[in-house]
Coordinates of C-alpha atoms in Angstrom, one line a residue:
Chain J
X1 CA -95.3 -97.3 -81.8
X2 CA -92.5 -97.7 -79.5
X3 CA -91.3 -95.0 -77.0
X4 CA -88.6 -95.4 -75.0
X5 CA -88.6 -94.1 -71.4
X6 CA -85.3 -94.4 -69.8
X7 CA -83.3 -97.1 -71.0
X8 CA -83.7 -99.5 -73.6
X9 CA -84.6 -103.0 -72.4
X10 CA -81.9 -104.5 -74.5
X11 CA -78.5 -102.6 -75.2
X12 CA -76.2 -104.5 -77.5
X13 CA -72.6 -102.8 -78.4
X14 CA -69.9 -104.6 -80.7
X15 CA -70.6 -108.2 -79.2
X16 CA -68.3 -110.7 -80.3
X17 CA -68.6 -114.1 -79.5
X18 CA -66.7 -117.2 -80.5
X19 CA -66.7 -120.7 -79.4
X20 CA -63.3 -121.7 -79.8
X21 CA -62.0 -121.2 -83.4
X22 CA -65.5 -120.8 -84.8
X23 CA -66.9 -116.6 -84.8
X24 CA -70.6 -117.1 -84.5
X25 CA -70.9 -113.2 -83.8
X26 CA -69.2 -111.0 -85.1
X27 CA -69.5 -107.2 -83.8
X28 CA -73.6 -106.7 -83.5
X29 CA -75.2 -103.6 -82.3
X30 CA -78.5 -103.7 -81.1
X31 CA -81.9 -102.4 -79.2
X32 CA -84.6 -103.2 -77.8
X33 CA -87.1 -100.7 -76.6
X34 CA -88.9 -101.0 -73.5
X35 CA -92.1 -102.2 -74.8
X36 CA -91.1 -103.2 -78.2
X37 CA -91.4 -106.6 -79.9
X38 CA -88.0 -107.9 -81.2
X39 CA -88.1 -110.7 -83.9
X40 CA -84.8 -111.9 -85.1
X41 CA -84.9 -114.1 -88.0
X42 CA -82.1 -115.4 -89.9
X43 CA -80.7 -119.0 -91.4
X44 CA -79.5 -121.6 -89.2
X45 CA -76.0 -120.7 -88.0
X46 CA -76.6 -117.0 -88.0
X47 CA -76.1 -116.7 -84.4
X48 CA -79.7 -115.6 -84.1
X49 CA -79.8 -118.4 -81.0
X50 CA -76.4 -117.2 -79.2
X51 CA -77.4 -113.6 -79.8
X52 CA -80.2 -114.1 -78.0
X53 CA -78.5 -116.5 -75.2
X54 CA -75.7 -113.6 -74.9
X55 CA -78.7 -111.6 -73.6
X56 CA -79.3 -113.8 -70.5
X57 CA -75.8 -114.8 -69.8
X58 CA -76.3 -118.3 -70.9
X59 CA -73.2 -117.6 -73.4
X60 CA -70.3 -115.7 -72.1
X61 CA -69.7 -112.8 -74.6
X62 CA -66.0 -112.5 -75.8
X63 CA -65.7 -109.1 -76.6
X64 CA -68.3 -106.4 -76.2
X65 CA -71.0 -104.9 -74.1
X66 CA -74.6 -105.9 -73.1
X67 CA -77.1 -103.6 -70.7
X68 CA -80.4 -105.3 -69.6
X69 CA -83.3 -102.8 -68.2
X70 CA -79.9 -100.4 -67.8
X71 CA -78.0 -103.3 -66.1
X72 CA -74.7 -103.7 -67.4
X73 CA -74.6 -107.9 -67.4
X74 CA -71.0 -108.2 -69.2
X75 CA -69.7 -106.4 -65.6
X76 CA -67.7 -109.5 -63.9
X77 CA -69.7 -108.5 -60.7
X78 CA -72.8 -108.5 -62.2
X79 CA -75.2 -110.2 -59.7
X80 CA -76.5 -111.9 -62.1
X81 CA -79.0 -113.9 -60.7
X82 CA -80.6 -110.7 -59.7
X83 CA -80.5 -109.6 -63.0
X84 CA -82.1 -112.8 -64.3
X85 CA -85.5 -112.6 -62.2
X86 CA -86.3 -109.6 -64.7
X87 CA -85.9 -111.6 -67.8
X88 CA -88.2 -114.1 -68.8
X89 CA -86.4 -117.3 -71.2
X90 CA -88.5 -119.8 -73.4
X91 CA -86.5 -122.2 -75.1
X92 CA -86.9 -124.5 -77.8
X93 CA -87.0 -127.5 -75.8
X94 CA -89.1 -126.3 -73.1
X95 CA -87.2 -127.5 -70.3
X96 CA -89.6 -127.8 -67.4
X97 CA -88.8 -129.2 -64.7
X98 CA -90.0 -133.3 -65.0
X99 CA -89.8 -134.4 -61.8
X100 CA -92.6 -131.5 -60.6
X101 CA -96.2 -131.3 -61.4
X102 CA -97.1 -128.2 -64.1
X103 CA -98.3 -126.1 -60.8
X104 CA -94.6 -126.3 -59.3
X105 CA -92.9 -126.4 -62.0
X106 CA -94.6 -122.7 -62.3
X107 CA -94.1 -122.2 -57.9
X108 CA -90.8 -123.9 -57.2
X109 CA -88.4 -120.1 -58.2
X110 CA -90.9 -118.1 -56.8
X111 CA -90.7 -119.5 -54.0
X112 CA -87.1 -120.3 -53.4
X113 CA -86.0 -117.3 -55.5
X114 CA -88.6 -114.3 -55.2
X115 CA -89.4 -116.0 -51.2
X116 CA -92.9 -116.2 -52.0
X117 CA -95.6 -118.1 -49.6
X118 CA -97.1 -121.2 -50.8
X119 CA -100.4 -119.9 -51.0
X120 CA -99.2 -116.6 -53.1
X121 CA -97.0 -118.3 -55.5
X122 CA -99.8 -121.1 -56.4
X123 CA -102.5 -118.3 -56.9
X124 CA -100.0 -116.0 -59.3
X125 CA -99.0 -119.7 -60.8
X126 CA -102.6 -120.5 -61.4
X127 CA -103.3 -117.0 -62.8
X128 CA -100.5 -117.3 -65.0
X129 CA -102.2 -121.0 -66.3
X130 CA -105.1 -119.2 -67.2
X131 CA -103.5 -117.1 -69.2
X132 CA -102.0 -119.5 -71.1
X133 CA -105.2 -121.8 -71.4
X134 CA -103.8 -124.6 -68.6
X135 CA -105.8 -124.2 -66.1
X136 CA -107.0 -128.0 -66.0
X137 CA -103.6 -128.9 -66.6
X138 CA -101.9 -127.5 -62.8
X139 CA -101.2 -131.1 -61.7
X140 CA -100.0 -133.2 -64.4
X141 CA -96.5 -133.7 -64.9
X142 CA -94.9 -132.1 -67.8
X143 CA -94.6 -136.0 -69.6
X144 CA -98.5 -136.0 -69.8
X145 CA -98.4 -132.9 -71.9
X146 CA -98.2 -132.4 -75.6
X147 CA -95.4 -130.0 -76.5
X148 CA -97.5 -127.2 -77.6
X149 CA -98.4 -127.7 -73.8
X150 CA -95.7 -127.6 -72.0
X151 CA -94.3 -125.1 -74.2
X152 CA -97.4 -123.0 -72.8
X153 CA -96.5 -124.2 -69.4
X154 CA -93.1 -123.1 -69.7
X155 CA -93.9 -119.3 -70.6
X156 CA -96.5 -119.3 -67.8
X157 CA -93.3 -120.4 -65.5
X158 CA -91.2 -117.6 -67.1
X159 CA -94.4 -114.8 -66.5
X160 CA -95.1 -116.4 -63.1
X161 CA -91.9 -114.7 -62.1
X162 CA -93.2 -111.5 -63.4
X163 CA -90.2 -110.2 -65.8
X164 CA -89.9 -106.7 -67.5
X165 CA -88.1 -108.5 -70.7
X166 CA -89.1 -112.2 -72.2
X167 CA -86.8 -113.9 -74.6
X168 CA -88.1 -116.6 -76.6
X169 CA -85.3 -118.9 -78.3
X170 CA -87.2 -120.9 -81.4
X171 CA -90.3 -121.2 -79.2
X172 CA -92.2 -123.2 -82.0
X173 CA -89.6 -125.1 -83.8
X174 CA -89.6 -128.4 -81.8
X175 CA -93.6 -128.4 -82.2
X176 CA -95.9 -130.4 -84.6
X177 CA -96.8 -128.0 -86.8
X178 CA -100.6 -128.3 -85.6
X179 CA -99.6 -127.2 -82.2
X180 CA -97.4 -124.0 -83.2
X181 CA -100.7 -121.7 -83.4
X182 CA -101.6 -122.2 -79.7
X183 CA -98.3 -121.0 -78.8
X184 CA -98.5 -118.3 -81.0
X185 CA -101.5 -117.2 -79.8
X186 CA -100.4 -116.7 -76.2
X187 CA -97.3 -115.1 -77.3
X188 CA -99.8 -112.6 -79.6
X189 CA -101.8 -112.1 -76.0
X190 CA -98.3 -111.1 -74.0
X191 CA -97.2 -108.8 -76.9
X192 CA -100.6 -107.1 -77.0
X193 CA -100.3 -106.5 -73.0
X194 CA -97.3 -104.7 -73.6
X195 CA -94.7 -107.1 -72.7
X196 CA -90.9 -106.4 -74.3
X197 CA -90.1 -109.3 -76.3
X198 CA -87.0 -110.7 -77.9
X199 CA -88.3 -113.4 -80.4
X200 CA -85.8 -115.7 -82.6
X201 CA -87.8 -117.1 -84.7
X202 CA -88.6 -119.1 -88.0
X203 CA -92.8 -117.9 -87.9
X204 CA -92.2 -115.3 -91.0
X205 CA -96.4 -115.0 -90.4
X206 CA -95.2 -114.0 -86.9
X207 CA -93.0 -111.8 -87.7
X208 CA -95.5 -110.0 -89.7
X209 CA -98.2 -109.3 -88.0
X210 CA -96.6 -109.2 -84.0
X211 CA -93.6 -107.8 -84.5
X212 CA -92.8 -103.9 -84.4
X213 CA -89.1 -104.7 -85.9
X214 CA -87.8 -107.8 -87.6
X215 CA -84.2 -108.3 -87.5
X216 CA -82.2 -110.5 -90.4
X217 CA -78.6 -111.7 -89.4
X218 CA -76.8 -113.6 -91.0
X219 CA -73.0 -115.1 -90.9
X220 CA -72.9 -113.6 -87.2
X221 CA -73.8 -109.6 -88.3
X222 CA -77.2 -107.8 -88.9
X223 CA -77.7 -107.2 -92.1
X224 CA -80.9 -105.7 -92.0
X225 CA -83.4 -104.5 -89.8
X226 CA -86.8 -102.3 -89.8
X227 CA -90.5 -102.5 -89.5
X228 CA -91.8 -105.9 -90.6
X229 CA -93.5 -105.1 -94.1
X230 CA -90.2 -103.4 -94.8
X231 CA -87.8 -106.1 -94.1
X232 CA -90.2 -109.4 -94.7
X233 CA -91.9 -107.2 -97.6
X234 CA -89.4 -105.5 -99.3
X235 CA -86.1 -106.8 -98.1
X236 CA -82.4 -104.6 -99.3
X237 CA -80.4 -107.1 -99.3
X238 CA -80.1 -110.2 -101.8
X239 CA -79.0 -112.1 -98.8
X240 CA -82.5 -111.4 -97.2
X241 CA -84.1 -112.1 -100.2
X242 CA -82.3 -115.5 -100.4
X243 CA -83.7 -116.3 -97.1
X244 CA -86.9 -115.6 -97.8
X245 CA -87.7 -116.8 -100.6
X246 CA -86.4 -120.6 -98.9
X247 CA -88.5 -120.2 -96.1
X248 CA -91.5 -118.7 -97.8
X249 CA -91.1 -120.9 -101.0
X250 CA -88.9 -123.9 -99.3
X251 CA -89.9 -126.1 -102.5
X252 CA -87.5 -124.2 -105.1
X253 CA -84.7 -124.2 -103.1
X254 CA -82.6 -126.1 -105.6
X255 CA -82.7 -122.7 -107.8
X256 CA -81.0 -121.1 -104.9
X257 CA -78.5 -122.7 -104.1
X258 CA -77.7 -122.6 -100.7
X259 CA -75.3 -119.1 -100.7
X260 CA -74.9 -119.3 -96.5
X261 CA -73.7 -122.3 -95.7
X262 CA -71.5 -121.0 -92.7
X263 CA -71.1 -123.4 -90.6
X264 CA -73.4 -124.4 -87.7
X265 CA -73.3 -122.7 -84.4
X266 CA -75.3 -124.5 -81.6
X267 CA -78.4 -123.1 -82.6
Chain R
X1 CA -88.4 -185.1 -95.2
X2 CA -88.6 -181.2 -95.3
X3 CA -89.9 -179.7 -92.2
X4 CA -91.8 -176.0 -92.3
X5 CA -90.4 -173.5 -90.4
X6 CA -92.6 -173.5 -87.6
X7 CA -92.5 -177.4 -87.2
X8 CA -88.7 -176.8 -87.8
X9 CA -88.6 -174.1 -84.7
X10 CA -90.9 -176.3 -82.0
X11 CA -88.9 -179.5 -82.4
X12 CA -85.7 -177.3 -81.8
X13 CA -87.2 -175.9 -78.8
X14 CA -88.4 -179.0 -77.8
X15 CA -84.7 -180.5 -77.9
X16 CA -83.4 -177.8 -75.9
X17 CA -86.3 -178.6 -72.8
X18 CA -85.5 -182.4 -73.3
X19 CA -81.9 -181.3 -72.6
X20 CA -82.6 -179.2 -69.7
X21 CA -84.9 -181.5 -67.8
X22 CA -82.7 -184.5 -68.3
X23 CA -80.0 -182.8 -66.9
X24 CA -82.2 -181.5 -63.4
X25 CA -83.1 -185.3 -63.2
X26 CA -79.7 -186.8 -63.5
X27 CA -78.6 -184.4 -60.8
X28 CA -81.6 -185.2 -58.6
X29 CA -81.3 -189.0 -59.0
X30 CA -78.0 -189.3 -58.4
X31 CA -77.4 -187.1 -55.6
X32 CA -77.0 -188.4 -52.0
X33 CA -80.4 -187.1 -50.7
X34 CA -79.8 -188.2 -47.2
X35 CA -76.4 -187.3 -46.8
X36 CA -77.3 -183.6 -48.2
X37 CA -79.9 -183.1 -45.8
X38 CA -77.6 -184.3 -42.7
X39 CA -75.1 -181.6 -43.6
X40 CA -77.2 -178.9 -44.7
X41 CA -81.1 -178.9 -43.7
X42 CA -81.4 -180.3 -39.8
X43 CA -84.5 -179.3 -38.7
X44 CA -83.4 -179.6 -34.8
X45 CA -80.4 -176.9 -35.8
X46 CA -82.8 -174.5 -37.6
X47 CA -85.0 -174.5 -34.9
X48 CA -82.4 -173.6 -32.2
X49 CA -81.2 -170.5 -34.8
X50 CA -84.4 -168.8 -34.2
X51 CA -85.4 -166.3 -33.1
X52 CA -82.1 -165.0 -32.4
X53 CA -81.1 -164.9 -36.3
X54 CA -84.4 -162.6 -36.9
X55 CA -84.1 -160.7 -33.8
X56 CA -80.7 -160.2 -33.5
X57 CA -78.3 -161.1 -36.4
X58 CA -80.6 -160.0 -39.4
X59 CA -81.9 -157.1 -37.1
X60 CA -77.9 -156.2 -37.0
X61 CA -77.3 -156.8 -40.9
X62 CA -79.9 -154.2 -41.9
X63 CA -78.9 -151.6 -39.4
X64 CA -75.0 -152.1 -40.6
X65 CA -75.9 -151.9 -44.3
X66 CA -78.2 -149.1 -43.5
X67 CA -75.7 -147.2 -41.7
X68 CA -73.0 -147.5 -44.4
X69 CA -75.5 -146.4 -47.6
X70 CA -77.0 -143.7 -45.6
X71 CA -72.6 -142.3 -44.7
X72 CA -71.8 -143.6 -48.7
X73 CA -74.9 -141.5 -50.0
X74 CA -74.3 -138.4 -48.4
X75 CA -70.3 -138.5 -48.8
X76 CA -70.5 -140.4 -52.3
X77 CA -73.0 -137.1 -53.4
X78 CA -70.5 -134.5 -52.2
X79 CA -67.3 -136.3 -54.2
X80 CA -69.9 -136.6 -57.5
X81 CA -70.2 -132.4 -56.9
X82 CA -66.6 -132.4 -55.9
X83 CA -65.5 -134.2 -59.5
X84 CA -67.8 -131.8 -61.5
X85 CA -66.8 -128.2 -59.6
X86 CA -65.3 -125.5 -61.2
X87 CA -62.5 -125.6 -58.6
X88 CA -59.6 -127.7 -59.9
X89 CA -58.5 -128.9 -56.2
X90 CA -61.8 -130.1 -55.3
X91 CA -61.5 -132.2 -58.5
X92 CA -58.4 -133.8 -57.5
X93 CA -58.7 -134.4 -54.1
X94 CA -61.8 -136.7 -55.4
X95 CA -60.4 -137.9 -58.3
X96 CA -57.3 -139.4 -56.3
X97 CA -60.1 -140.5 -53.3
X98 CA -62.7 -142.5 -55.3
X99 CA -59.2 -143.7 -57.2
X100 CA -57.8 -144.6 -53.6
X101 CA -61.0 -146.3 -52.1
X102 CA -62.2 -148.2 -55.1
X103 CA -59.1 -149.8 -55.1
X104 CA -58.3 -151.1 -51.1
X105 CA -60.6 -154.4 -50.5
X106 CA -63.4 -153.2 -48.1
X107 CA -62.1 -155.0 -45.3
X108 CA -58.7 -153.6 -45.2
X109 CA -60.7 -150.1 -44.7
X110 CA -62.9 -151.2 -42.5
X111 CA -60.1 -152.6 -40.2
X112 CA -57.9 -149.3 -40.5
X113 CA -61.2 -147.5 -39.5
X114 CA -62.1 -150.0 -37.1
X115 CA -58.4 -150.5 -34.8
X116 CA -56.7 -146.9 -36.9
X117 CA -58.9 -144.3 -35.8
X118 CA -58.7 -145.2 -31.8
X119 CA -54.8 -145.5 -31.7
X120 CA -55.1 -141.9 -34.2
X121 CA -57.5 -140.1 -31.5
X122 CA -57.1 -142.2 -28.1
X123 CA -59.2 -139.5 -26.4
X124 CA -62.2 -139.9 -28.6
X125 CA -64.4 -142.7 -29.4
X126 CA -66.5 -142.9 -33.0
X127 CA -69.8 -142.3 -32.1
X128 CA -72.3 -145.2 -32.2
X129 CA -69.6 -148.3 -31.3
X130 CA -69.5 -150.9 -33.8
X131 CA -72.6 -149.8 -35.4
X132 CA -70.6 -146.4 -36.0
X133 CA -67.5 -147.5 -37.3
X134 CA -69.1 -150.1 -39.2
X135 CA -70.9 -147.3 -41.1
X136 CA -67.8 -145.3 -42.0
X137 CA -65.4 -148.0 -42.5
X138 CA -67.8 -149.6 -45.1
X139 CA -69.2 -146.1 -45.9
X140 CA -65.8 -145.1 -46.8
X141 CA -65.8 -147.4 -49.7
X142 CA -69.3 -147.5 -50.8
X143 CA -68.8 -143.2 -51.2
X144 CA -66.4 -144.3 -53.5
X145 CA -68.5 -146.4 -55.9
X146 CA -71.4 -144.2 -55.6
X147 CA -69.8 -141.2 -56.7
X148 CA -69.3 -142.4 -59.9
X149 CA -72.8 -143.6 -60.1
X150 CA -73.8 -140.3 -58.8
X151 CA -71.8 -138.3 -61.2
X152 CA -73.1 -140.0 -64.2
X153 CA -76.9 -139.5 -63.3
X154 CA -76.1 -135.9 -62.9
X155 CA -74.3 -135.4 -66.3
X156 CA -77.2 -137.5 -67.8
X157 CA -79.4 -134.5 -66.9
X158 CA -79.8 -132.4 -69.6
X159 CA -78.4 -129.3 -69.6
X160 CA -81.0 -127.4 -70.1
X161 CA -82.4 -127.9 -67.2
X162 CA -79.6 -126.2 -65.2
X163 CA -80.0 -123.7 -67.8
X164 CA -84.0 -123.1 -67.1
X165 CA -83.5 -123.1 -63.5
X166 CA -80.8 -120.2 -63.5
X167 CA -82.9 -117.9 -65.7
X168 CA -85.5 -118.3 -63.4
X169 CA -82.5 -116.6 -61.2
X170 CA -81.7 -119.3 -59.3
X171 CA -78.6 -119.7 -57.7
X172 CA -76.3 -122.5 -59.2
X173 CA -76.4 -124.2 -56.0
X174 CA -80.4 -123.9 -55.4
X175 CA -80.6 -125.3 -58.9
X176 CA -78.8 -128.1 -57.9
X177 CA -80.0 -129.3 -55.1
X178 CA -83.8 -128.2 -56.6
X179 CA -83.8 -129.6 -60.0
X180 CA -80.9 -131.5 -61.4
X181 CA -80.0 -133.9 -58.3
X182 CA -83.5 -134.6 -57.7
X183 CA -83.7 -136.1 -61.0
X184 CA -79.8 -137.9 -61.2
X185 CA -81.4 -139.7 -58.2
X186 CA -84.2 -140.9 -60.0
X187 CA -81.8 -141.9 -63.2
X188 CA -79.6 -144.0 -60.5
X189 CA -81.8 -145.5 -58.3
X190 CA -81.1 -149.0 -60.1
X191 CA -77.4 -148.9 -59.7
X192 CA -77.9 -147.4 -56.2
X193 CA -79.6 -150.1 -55.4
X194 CA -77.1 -153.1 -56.7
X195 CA -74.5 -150.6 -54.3
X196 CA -77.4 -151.2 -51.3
X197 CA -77.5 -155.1 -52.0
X198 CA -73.9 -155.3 -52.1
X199 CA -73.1 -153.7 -49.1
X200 CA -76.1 -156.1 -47.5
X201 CA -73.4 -158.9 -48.0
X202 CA -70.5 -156.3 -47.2
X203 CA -71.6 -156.0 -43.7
X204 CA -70.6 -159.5 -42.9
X205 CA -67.2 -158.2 -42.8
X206 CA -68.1 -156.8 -39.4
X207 CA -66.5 -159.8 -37.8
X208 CA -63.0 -158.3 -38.1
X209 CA -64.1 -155.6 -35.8
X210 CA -64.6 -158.2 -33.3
X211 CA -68.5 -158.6 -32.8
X212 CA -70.6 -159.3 -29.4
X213 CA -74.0 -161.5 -29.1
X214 CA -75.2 -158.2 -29.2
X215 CA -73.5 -156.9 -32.2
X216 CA -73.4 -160.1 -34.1
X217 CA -74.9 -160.2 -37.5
X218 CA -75.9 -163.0 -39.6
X219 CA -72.8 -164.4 -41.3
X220 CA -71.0 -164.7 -37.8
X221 CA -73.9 -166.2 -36.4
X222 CA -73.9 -168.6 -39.3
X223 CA -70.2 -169.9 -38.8
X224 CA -70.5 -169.4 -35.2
X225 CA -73.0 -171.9 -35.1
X226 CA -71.4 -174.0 -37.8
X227 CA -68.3 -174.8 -35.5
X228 CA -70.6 -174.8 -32.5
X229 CA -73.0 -177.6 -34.1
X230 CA -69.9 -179.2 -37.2
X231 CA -73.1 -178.7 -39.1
X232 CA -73.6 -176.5 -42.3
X233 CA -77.1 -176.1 -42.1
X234 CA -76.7 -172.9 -40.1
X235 CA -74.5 -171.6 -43.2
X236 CA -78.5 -172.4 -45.3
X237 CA -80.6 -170.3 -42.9
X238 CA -77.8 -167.7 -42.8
X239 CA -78.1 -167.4 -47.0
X240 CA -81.5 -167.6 -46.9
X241 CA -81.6 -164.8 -44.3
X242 CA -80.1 -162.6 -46.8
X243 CA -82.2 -163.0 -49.3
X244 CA -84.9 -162.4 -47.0
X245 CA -83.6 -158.7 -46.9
X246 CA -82.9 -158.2 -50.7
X247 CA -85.7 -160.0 -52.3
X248 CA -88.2 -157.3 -50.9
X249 CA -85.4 -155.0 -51.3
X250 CA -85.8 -155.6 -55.4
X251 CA -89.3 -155.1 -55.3
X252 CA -89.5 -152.1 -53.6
X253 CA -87.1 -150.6 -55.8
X254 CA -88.8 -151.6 -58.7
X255 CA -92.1 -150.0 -57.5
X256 CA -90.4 -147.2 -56.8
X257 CA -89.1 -146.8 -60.6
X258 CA -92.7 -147.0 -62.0
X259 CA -93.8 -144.4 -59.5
X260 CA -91.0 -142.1 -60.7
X261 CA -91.7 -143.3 -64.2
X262 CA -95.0 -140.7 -64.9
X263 CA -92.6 -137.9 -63.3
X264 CA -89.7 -138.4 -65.9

């Protein structure tokens, strides 16, 4: 379904990254279209997180080259927090701001980085609550929220800044598994308007039915990629196979052994 | 005779209270009543201390201490971002201050503030008098302390705050200044405010400065009036003046906490 005017969104060549001793990635080479919905999936450790954290500039890459939207952000004079108002980043933990009420939590960059009025950035921030099914929610703090909340809250931040590229780093792990399918949901909405999104993520059902490519890495490389019924439905490689049969049938795990133990990178 | 556990536990509490109150009454019967109130609490003295303790002396005390927090806040916050830049200089040069400061007795800085800094620049004067070189001189080593205490409540901000706030694309210095100090200031308010109470007791050092009636503040006033009067009663009012300043201080702070409390 994806086409690809211009650039891609995401251009990935030979990245290496290690922190100190430990190779967490080790030479991966990868796209995203403009457009396209990107879900990496891959055992803890992988580097699925860093890979994705490379992408912003949260990580330093050691060796190798990354273009966002055409931008080259591994170029030393990258102005990077240029760069960074086109990408959106979810994170696991959420990460709003605590001290500010949901509403500027959502106005507080707009204003100070995009210059926006007050009365502009609370009417985008207010439309972006909407969208995400907050709009009672615009002056609690982020304490009074449940997590599937503020994890709602904290994508309506990222779209209130209007990005061409979202990244979403294990957007539903830290949630009580009753709360996961309301962040789903909105995520579902943003892909179906077209937004590019990079998704690491553990949501195999996810995967499946939002993603145009799943992605499996493992012990810092690809090892497989392609359309989700493909890779979730008829996987290559045993080590995909391996993975999925632990998170889809966690309960006979024993059988498997666990054959990808690398070690943990901060994930 | 085998006692339960709860008849076991109230006669041991009841012990200890027995202990404790005969100990309050020996002290209350045997003291010299009289004698203590001669010395200390003469109501003819306390009444001749006012209203110049209030207007004046405490008036002076709060304007000191004020002075100094508001110099040791602002200086003590740029040696907490000094200590955690990138730049290794910047580090050092705070490092070996905070090292410096902490360790010289407040009044020996106040003193080379206080007689150093006119012999250093004879043409200039520091701006504000007494008041003004009070506030450095005990500024100087409150900035010290609270850099520390400021330091600390910006590492115990998670990360992934600063993180959020630059891929929002904001500059590492708006996020600063927008998200993470905000909130080390709310994680150090109570030790901020031991630094305030401190200093409240610090400003009696202003006598080495060589205070005025004007300038005076209320530990001078109090041994002023105790040589004056060879009465210690004014040394009382002086100590209860104090706590006149930090009880409310205490309270304020502590309403302040549960304010910030729903906005952690």
């Amino acid at each position: 379904m994806t086409t690809t005017p211009s650039r891609p969104a995401v251009e990935i060549r030979d990245l290496h990254k290690s922190f100190g001793p430990l190779k967490v990635l080790k030479g991966i080479d990868f796209e995203v279209g403009q457009g396209e919905v990107v879900c990496v999936i891959g055992p803890s450790g992988s580097g699925k997180s860093t890979l994705l954290r490379c992408v912003d500039l949260l990580e330093e890459p050691t060796a190798g080259k990354i273009w966002v939207n055409g931008v080259e952000m591994t170029d030393p004079d990258v102005e990077i927090d240029a760069v960074r108002r086109g990408i959106g980043m979810v994170f696991q933990s959420f990460n709003l701001f605590p001290h500010l009420t949901v509403l500027n939590n959502l106005t507080i960059a707009q204003r100070r980085v995009l210059r926006r009025g007050r009365a502009e950035a609370e009417r985008i921030a207010r439309a972006n609550l909407e969208r995400v099914g907050l709009t009672d929610k615009a002056d609690a703090f982020p304490a009074q929220l449940s997590g599937g909340q503020q994890q709602r809250a904290a994508i309506a931040r990222s779209l209130s800044m209007e990005p061409k590229l979202m990244l979403f780093d294990e957007p539903t792990s830290a949630l009580d598994p009753e709360l996961v399918g309301d962040v789903l949901t909105v995520m579902r909405k943003l892909a179906e308007d077209g937004m590019t999104m990079m998704v690491v993520t553990h949501e195999m059902a996810f995967a499946r039915d939002v993603a145009d490519r799943v992605v499996f890495m493992d012990g810092g490389v690809v090892v497989e990629q392609g359309p989700p019924q493909e890779v979730l439905g008829a996987p290559k490689h045993d080590r995909t196979r391996a993975f999925l049969s632990r998170v889809l049938d966690p309960t006979h795990v024993a059988q498997l052994g666990g054959p990808d133990q690398s070690p943990g990178a901060p994930d | 005779m085998k006692l339960r556990r709860r008849q076991r536990e109230r006669l041991s509490l009841g012990l200890q209270y027995l202990v404790f109150i005969a100990i309050i009454a020996t002290v209350l019967v045997a003291a010299d009543w009289d004698r203590l109130a001669d010395a200390f609490f003469r109501v003819d003295i306390i009444k001749s201390m006012f209203p110049t303790i209030i207007t004046v002396a405490l008036r002076n005390t709060i304007l000191y201490t004020l002075g100094a927090f508001a110099f040791g806040l602002v200086f003590g916050t740029i040696l907490a971002l000094m200590r955690l830049s990138r730049v290794a200089p910047y580090r050092w040069v705070a490092t070996a201050y905070i090292e410096l400061f902490r360790g010289l007795p407040a009044l020996l800085v106040l003193f080379l503030v206080g007689y150093g800094i006119p012999i250093a620049f004879p043409e200039r004067e520091i701006p504000g008098g007494v008041f003004g070189s009070i506030a450095i001189g005990l500024g100087l080593t409150a900035a010290a302390y609270m850099a520390e205490t400021i330091r600390a409540g910006i590492q115990a901000v998670p990360k992934g705050q600063m993180e959020a706030a630059r891929t929002l694309g904001m500059s590492h210095f708006t996020a600063m200044r927008t998200i993470v100090i905000p909130q080390a200031f709310r994680i150090v308010i109570p030790p901020l405010t031991n630094e305030l109470i401190l200093l409240t007791k610090d400003s009696s050092l202003a006598y080495v400065l060589g205070v005025t009636a004007q300038t005076i503040e209320i530990t001078k006033f109090g041994r002023d009036m105790l040589n004056d009067r060879v009465n210690a009663t004014p040394l009382l009012v002086a100590g209860l003046a104090y706590l006149v300043i930090t009880l409310p201080l205490s309270q304020v702070v502590r309403r302040l906490e549960l304010r910030y409390a729903k906005a952690r």
